[in-house]
GROMACS .gro file of C-alpha atoms in nm:
model
  309
    1UNK     CA    1  -0.227  10.062 -10.818
    2UNK     CA    2  -0.348   9.814 -10.563
    3UNK     CA    3  -0.710   9.769 -10.621
    4UNK     CA    4  -0.781   9.691 -10.281
    5UNK     CA    5  -0.674  10.026 -10.175
    6UNK     CA    6  -0.983  10.219 -10.333
    7UNK     CA    7  -1.209   9.974 -10.149
    8UNK     CA    8  -1.386  10.100  -9.848
    9UNK     CA    9  -1.248  10.010  -9.508
   10UNK     CA   10  -1.560   9.851  -9.367
   11UNK     CA   11  -1.560   9.603  -9.677
   12UNK     CA   12  -1.189   9.505  -9.591
   13UNK     CA   13  -1.322   9.445  -9.196
   14UNK     CA   14  -1.604   9.254  -9.306
   15UNK     CA   15  -1.347   9.018  -9.503
   16UNK     CA   16  -1.132   8.958  -9.205
   17UNK     CA   17  -1.406   8.910  -8.962
   18UNK     CA   18  -1.463   8.562  -8.850
   19UNK     CA   19  -1.810   8.389  -8.950
   20UNK     CA   20  -2.029   8.288  -8.663
   21UNK     CA   21  -2.189   7.963  -8.629
   22UNK     CA   22  -2.515   8.074  -8.695
   23UNK     CA   23  -2.810   7.779  -8.738
   24UNK     CA   24  -2.831   7.876  -9.156
   25UNK     CA   25  -2.451   7.884  -9.152
   26UNK     CA   26  -2.408   7.517  -8.992
   27UNK     CA   27  -2.673   7.387  -9.191
   28UNK     CA   28  -2.518   7.496  -9.522
   29UNK     CA   29  -2.151   7.360  -9.369
   30UNK     CA   30  -2.302   7.021  -9.290
   31UNK     CA   31  -2.510   7.000  -9.633
   32UNK     CA   32  -2.190   7.002  -9.811
   33UNK     CA   33  -2.017   6.717  -9.623
   34UNK     CA   34  -2.297   6.517  -9.536
   35UNK     CA   35  -2.458   6.257  -9.748
   36UNK     CA   36  -2.826   6.232  -9.829
   37UNK     CA   37  -2.876   6.593  -9.696
   38UNK     CA   38  -2.970   6.673 -10.060
   39UNK     CA   39  -3.296   6.449 -10.022
   40UNK     CA   40  -3.413   6.688  -9.766
   41UNK     CA   41  -3.503   6.977 -10.001
   42UNK     CA   42  -3.361   7.310 -10.040
   43UNK     CA   43  -3.602   7.453  -9.793
   44UNK     CA   44  -3.519   7.241  -9.499
   45UNK     CA   45  -3.268   7.422  -9.229
   46UNK     CA   46  -3.190   7.324  -8.886
   47UNK     CA   47  -3.466   7.540  -8.733
   48UNK     CA   48  -3.720   7.447  -9.001
   49UNK     CA   49  -3.993   7.304  -8.804
   50UNK     CA   50  -3.742   7.180  -8.513
   51UNK     CA   51  -3.810   7.137  -8.137
   52UNK     CA   52  -3.563   7.099  -7.876
   53UNK     CA   53  -3.708   6.925  -7.534
   54UNK     CA   54  -3.497   6.906  -7.214
   55UNK     CA   55  -3.427   6.571  -7.039
   56UNK     CA   56  -3.724   6.511  -6.819
   57UNK     CA   57  -3.652   6.509  -6.450
   58UNK     CA   58  -3.797   6.268  -6.192
   59UNK     CA   59  -3.901   6.578  -5.998
   60UNK     CA   60  -4.097   6.696  -6.303
   61UNK     CA   61  -4.299   6.382  -6.303
   62UNK     CA   62  -4.476   6.306  -5.967
   63UNK     CA   63  -4.514   5.966  -5.900
   64UNK     CA   64  -4.884   5.862  -5.851
   65UNK     CA   65  -4.980   5.549  -5.692
   66UNK     CA   66  -5.259   5.377  -5.864
   67UNK     CA   67  -5.523   5.193  -5.647
   68UNK     CA   68  -5.609   4.832  -5.673
   69UNK     CA   69  -5.952   4.933  -5.790
   70UNK     CA   70  -5.792   5.078  -6.131
   71UNK     CA   71  -5.675   4.722  -6.228
   72UNK     CA   72  -6.002   4.579  -6.174
   73UNK     CA   73  -6.193   4.554  -6.521
   74UNK     CA   74  -6.513   4.735  -6.515
   75UNK     CA   75  -6.849   4.632  -6.679
   76UNK     CA   76  -6.759   4.858  -6.967
   77UNK     CA   77  -6.429   4.697  -7.005
   78UNK     CA   78  -6.592   4.317  -7.021
   79UNK     CA   79  -6.849   4.447  -7.286
   80UNK     CA   80  -6.623   4.621  -7.512
   81UNK     CA   81  -6.394   4.331  -7.487
   82UNK     CA   82  -6.650   4.081  -7.567
   83UNK     CA   83  -6.784   4.282  -7.855
   84UNK     CA   84  -6.439   4.288  -8.002
   85UNK     CA   85  -6.404   3.935  -7.984
   86UNK     CA   86  -6.712   3.868  -8.165
   87UNK     CA   87  -6.673   4.122  -8.445
   88UNK     CA   88  -6.327   3.957  -8.489
   89UNK     CA   89  -6.464   3.610  -8.505
   90UNK     CA   90  -6.762   3.712  -8.720
   91UNK     CA   91  -6.496   3.899  -8.977
   92UNK     CA   92  -6.284   3.587  -9.004
   93UNK     CA   93  -6.552   3.325  -9.021
   94UNK     CA   94  -6.826   3.533  -9.237
   95UNK     CA   95  -6.596   3.714  -9.495
   96UNK     CA   96  -6.613   3.638  -9.839
   97UNK     CA   97  -6.337   3.426 -10.018
   98UNK     CA   98  -6.140   3.682 -10.234
   99UNK     CA   99  -5.873   3.560 -10.472
  100UNK     CA  100  -5.496   3.708 -10.441
  101UNK     CA  101  -5.568   3.984 -10.698
  102UNK     CA  102  -5.877   4.123 -10.468
  103UNK     CA  103  -5.683   4.063 -10.170
  104UNK     CA  104  -5.401   4.259 -10.281
  105UNK     CA  105  -5.630   4.518 -10.429
  106UNK     CA  106  -5.814   4.572 -10.082
  107UNK     CA  107  -5.492   4.585  -9.893
  108UNK     CA  108  -5.354   4.873 -10.147
  109UNK     CA  109  -5.660   5.058 -10.071
  110UNK     CA  110  -5.629   5.042  -9.730
  111UNK     CA  111  -5.276   5.161  -9.743
  112UNK     CA  112  -5.353   5.448  -9.983
  113UNK     CA  113  -5.604   5.563  -9.747
  114UNK     CA  114  -5.351   5.536  -9.468
  115UNK     CA  115  -5.128   5.752  -9.641
  116UNK     CA  116  -5.356   6.004  -9.736
  117UNK     CA  117  -5.478   6.011  -9.380
  118UNK     CA  118  -5.097   6.064  -9.271
  119UNK     CA  119  -4.892   6.231  -9.490
  120UNK     CA  120  -4.621   6.355  -9.246
  121UNK     CA  121  -4.452   6.168  -8.961
  122UNK     CA  122  -4.320   6.351  -8.622
  123UNK     CA  123  -3.992   6.193  -8.548
  124UNK     CA  124  -3.846   6.239  -8.199
  125UNK     CA  125  -3.456   6.166  -8.166
  126UNK     CA  126  -3.369   6.088  -7.829
  127UNK     CA  127  -3.016   6.105  -7.679
  128UNK     CA  128  -2.888   5.928  -7.403
  129UNK     CA  129  -2.913   6.211  -7.141
  130UNK     CA  130  -3.279   6.239  -7.230
  131UNK     CA  131  -3.267   6.550  -7.468
  132UNK     CA  132  -3.482   6.527  -7.764
  133UNK     CA  133  -3.518   6.674  -8.086
  134UNK     CA  134  -3.800   6.656  -8.280
  135UNK     CA  135  -3.896   6.742  -8.672
  136UNK     CA  136  -4.114   6.648  -8.919
  137UNK     CA  137  -4.093   6.421  -9.236
  138UNK     CA  138  -4.290   6.316  -9.535
  139UNK     CA  139  -4.398   5.980  -9.465
  140UNK     CA  140  -4.300   5.835  -9.805
  141UNK     CA  141  -3.933   5.934  -9.704
  142UNK     CA  142  -3.642   5.696  -9.636
  143UNK     CA  143  -3.478   5.684  -9.307
  144UNK     CA  144  -3.166   5.859  -9.451
  145UNK     CA  145  -3.298   6.218  -9.426
  146UNK     CA  146  -3.368   6.166  -9.045
  147UNK     CA  147  -2.974   6.103  -9.000
  148UNK     CA  148  -2.911   6.399  -9.227
  149UNK     CA  149  -3.118   6.575  -8.990
  150UNK     CA  150  -2.941   6.458  -8.665
  151UNK     CA  151  -2.619   6.542  -8.818
  152UNK     CA  152  -2.731   6.894  -8.886
  153UNK     CA  153  -2.791   6.969  -8.487
  154UNK     CA  154  -2.444   6.771  -8.390
  155UNK     CA  155  -2.160   6.961  -8.309
  156UNK     CA  156  -1.854   6.950  -8.577
  157UNK     CA  157  -1.593   6.734  -8.321
  158UNK     CA  158  -1.895   6.422  -8.344
  159UNK     CA  159  -1.980   6.464  -8.707
  160UNK     CA  160  -1.771   6.167  -8.797
  161UNK     CA  161  -1.875   5.942  -8.533
  162UNK     CA  162  -2.081   5.649  -8.642
  163UNK     CA  163  -2.418   5.600  -8.499
  164UNK     CA  164  -2.736   5.411  -8.561
  165UNK     CA  165  -3.112   5.472  -8.465
  166UNK     CA  166  -3.321   5.225  -8.274
  167UNK     CA  167  -3.600   5.113  -8.073
  168UNK     CA  168  -3.591   4.900  -7.752
  169UNK     CA  169  -3.536   4.632  -7.689
  170UNK     CA  170  -3.308   4.558  -8.036
  171UNK     CA  171  -3.517   4.704  -8.325
  172UNK     CA  172  -3.260   4.900  -8.527
  173UNK     CA  173  -3.297   5.138  -8.831
  174UNK     CA  174  -2.958   5.142  -8.998
  175UNK     CA  175  -2.862   5.439  -9.232
  176UNK     CA  176  -2.676   5.202  -9.510
  177UNK     CA  177  -2.721   4.833  -9.550
  178UNK     CA  178  -2.545   4.611  -9.313
  179UNK     CA  179  -2.274   4.380  -9.494
  180UNK     CA  180  -2.330   4.017  -9.386
  181UNK     CA  181  -2.148   3.856  -9.099
  182UNK     CA  182  -1.815   3.665  -9.206
  183UNK     CA  183  -1.772   3.541  -8.873
  184UNK     CA  184  -1.681   3.149  -8.856
  185UNK     CA  185  -1.775   3.106  -8.498
  186UNK     CA  186  -2.103   2.874  -8.455
  187UNK     CA  187  -2.421   3.008  -8.341
  188UNK     CA  188  -2.592   2.849  -8.031
  189UNK     CA  189  -2.909   2.639  -8.107
  190UNK     CA  190  -3.121   2.886  -7.984
  191UNK     CA  191  -2.986   3.142  -8.238
  192UNK     CA  192  -3.068   2.909  -8.540
  193UNK     CA  193  -3.440   2.901  -8.455
  194UNK     CA  194  -3.613   3.139  -8.647
  195UNK     CA  195  -3.906   3.377  -8.534
  196UNK     CA  196  -4.220   3.244  -8.638
  197UNK     CA  197  -4.495   3.464  -8.533
  198UNK     CA  198  -4.843   3.230  -8.441
  199UNK     CA  199  -5.159   3.271  -8.664
  200UNK     CA  200  -5.296   3.518  -8.436
  201UNK     CA  201  -5.021   3.737  -8.411
  202UNK     CA  202  -5.241   4.039  -8.506
  203UNK     CA  203  -5.153   4.340  -8.713
  204UNK     CA  204  -4.774   4.408  -8.747
  205UNK     CA  205  -4.669   4.776  -8.799
  206UNK     CA  206  -4.523   4.795  -9.136
  207UNK     CA  207  -4.469   4.493  -9.308
  208UNK     CA  208  -4.426   4.154  -9.144
  209UNK     CA  209  -4.050   4.137  -9.188
  210UNK     CA  210  -3.977   4.534  -9.102
  211UNK     CA  211  -4.226   4.517  -8.812
  212UNK     CA  212  -4.024   4.275  -8.648
  213UNK     CA  213  -3.661   4.346  -8.727
  214UNK     CA  214  -3.646   4.683  -8.816
  215UNK     CA  215  -3.504   4.825  -9.122
  216UNK     CA  216  -3.253   4.727  -9.364
  217UNK     CA  217  -3.063   5.031  -9.446
  218UNK     CA  218  -3.216   5.045  -9.784
  219UNK     CA  219  -3.522   5.283  -9.941
  220UNK     CA  220  -3.792   5.182  -9.714
  221UNK     CA  221  -4.009   5.451  -9.640
  222UNK     CA  222  -4.115   5.563  -9.308
  223UNK     CA  223  -4.448   5.419  -9.358
  224UNK     CA  224  -4.329   5.076  -9.456
  225UNK     CA  225  -4.092   5.101  -9.150
  226UNK     CA  226  -4.417   5.118  -8.894
  227UNK     CA  227  -4.277   5.488  -8.786
  228UNK     CA  228  -4.580   5.660  -8.893
  229UNK     CA  229  -4.778   5.886  -8.775
  230UNK     CA  230  -4.497   5.964  -8.491
  231UNK     CA  231  -4.228   5.767  -8.332
  232UNK     CA  232  -3.926   5.822  -8.054
  233UNK     CA  233  -3.583   5.672  -8.182
  234UNK     CA  234  -3.290   5.646  -7.977
  235UNK     CA  235  -2.932   5.728  -8.091
  236UNK     CA  236  -2.671   5.478  -7.975
  237UNK     CA  237  -2.290   5.553  -8.085
  238UNK     CA  238  -2.118   5.282  -8.195
  239UNK     CA  239  -1.719   5.355  -8.117
  240UNK     CA  240  -1.759   5.519  -7.773
  241UNK     CA  241  -1.948   5.366  -7.508
  242UNK     CA  242  -1.901   5.641  -7.292
  243UNK     CA  243  -2.131   5.857  -7.513
  244UNK     CA  244  -2.405   5.642  -7.439
  245UNK     CA  245  -2.402   5.696  -7.076
  246UNK     CA  246  -2.693   5.874  -6.928
  247UNK     CA  247  -2.464   6.142  -6.788
  248UNK     CA  248  -2.308   6.227  -7.113
  249UNK     CA  249  -2.476   6.558  -7.255
  250UNK     CA  250  -2.661   6.556  -7.589
  251UNK     CA  251  -2.347   6.651  -7.821
  252UNK     CA  252  -2.553   6.926  -7.993
  253UNK     CA  253  -2.468   7.293  -8.066
  254UNK     CA  254  -2.530   7.525  -7.821
  255UNK     CA  255  -2.750   7.779  -7.988
  256UNK     CA  256  -3.009   7.473  -8.004
  257UNK     CA  257  -2.980   7.375  -7.625
  258UNK     CA  258  -3.049   7.750  -7.559
  259UNK     CA  259  -3.364   7.714  -7.767
  260UNK     CA  260  -3.461   7.406  -7.567
  261UNK     CA  261  -3.812   7.380  -7.388
  262UNK     CA  262  -3.957   7.139  -7.141
  263UNK     CA  263  -4.118   6.827  -7.278
  264UNK     CA  264  -4.531   6.887  -7.319
  265UNK     CA  265  -4.720   6.662  -7.106
  266UNK     CA  266  -4.898   6.388  -7.253
  267UNK     CA  267  -5.305   6.464  -7.289
  268UNK     CA  268  -5.464   6.189  -7.081
  269UNK     CA  269  -5.744   5.995  -7.249
  270UNK     CA  270  -6.098   6.081  -7.138
  271UNK     CA  271  -6.251   5.808  -6.953
  272UNK     CA  272  -6.512   5.610  -7.196
  273UNK     CA  273  -6.893   5.689  -7.069
  274UNK     CA  274  -7.050   5.413  -6.873
  275UNK     CA  275  -7.309   5.228  -7.034
  276UNK     CA  276  -7.675   5.324  -6.929
  277UNK     CA  277  -7.969   5.083  -6.940
  278UNK     CA  278  -8.331   5.262  -6.956
  279UNK     CA  279  -8.524   5.083  -6.681
  280UNK     CA  280  -8.865   5.164  -6.551
  281UNK     CA  281  -9.004   5.129  -6.241
  282UNK     CA  282  -9.150   4.783  -6.199
  283UNK     CA  283  -8.972   4.630  -6.520
  284UNK     CA  284  -8.839   4.273  -6.473
  285UNK     CA  285  -8.448   4.239  -6.475
  286UNK     CA  286  -8.272   3.937  -6.619
  287UNK     CA  287  -8.262   3.779  -6.266
  288UNK     CA  288  -8.628   3.768  -6.235
  289UNK     CA  289  -8.690   4.048  -5.996
  290UNK     CA  290  -8.832   4.377  -6.067
  291UNK     CA  291  -8.684   4.738  -6.012
  292UNK     CA  292  -8.882   4.765  -5.701
  293UNK     CA  293  -8.741   4.457  -5.541
  294UNK     CA  294  -9.044   4.237  -5.539
  295UNK     CA  295  -9.003   3.883  -5.666
  296UNK     CA  296  -9.235   3.756  -5.904
  297UNK     CA  297  -9.402   3.397  -5.832
  298UNK     CA  298  -9.499   3.187  -6.161
  299UNK     CA  299  -9.867   3.126  -6.199
  300UNK     CA  300  -9.857   2.765  -6.172
  301UNK     CA  301  -9.684   2.787  -5.846
  302UNK     CA  302  -9.945   3.022  -5.711
  303UNK     CA  303 -10.203   2.784  -5.795
  304UNK     CA  304 -10.009   2.494  -5.602
  305UNK     CA  305  -9.998   2.730  -5.290
  306UNK     CA  306 -10.335   2.837  -5.303
  307UNK     CA  307 -10.450   2.476  -5.307
  308UNK     CA  308 -10.287   2.372  -4.998
  309UNK     CA  309 -10.426   2.662  -4.839
   0.00000   0.00000   0.00000
């Protein structure tokens, strides 16, 4: 006797019914074929904290022409710049001499406080047409889970296409270490000159090397890459220049495009309060004149004028 004959008809119909591409199904299929997705955790899915934003159109961002007075520094701008220069010089000239051990300990303490302040990092992935997908990652996570998150959102026909994440102009964050170039073509003289930052280069995001040259495809964390607390990474396809055109639509699942929403506007910063000076009537100003507009005459000059009269 055939065992399938005793089964209900509904069960047989369910077996023959094709599986729809739901978000959880796509996530499960991609997790079995895409490397580094196990590092995302068992609770990570396509819709878990993911947001999709529409491309920004020119009509949605009105162009506002700034007045010439906007670029003129105010009194508050000059005072704040002057105070920052003085504090920087004081910090550099009057700082106590520290040994290498104390400097490393102080640097490690600052990094620990910064990591505690931003345990998570918001990453926005922008495609060539302006479509943005966003998710949050742990700040101590490497760049590979970001690549895995992008592949979860891509359609099946483009999963095998290689791509790389970068920030303009040429800061790349590869998924795997890039093999050294075996080209025998001599480099021009300007390409052989290393980039040496000046002494007053200032703070560099991440470490000195990653902040200037991007990632190496290793296990550098998002914090070491300088992507904390939030960053925007662009997608560049390596084998098809047509996909890098602005007219090419983002190759993500249709159900994700249906959930897209307009990009929220940036919150403008509140203008800094202008410093107020407490002056009383009749109080002298630095120029030698009082608040009432009367000019004071020195006593020795008053005596000379009285003698002439």
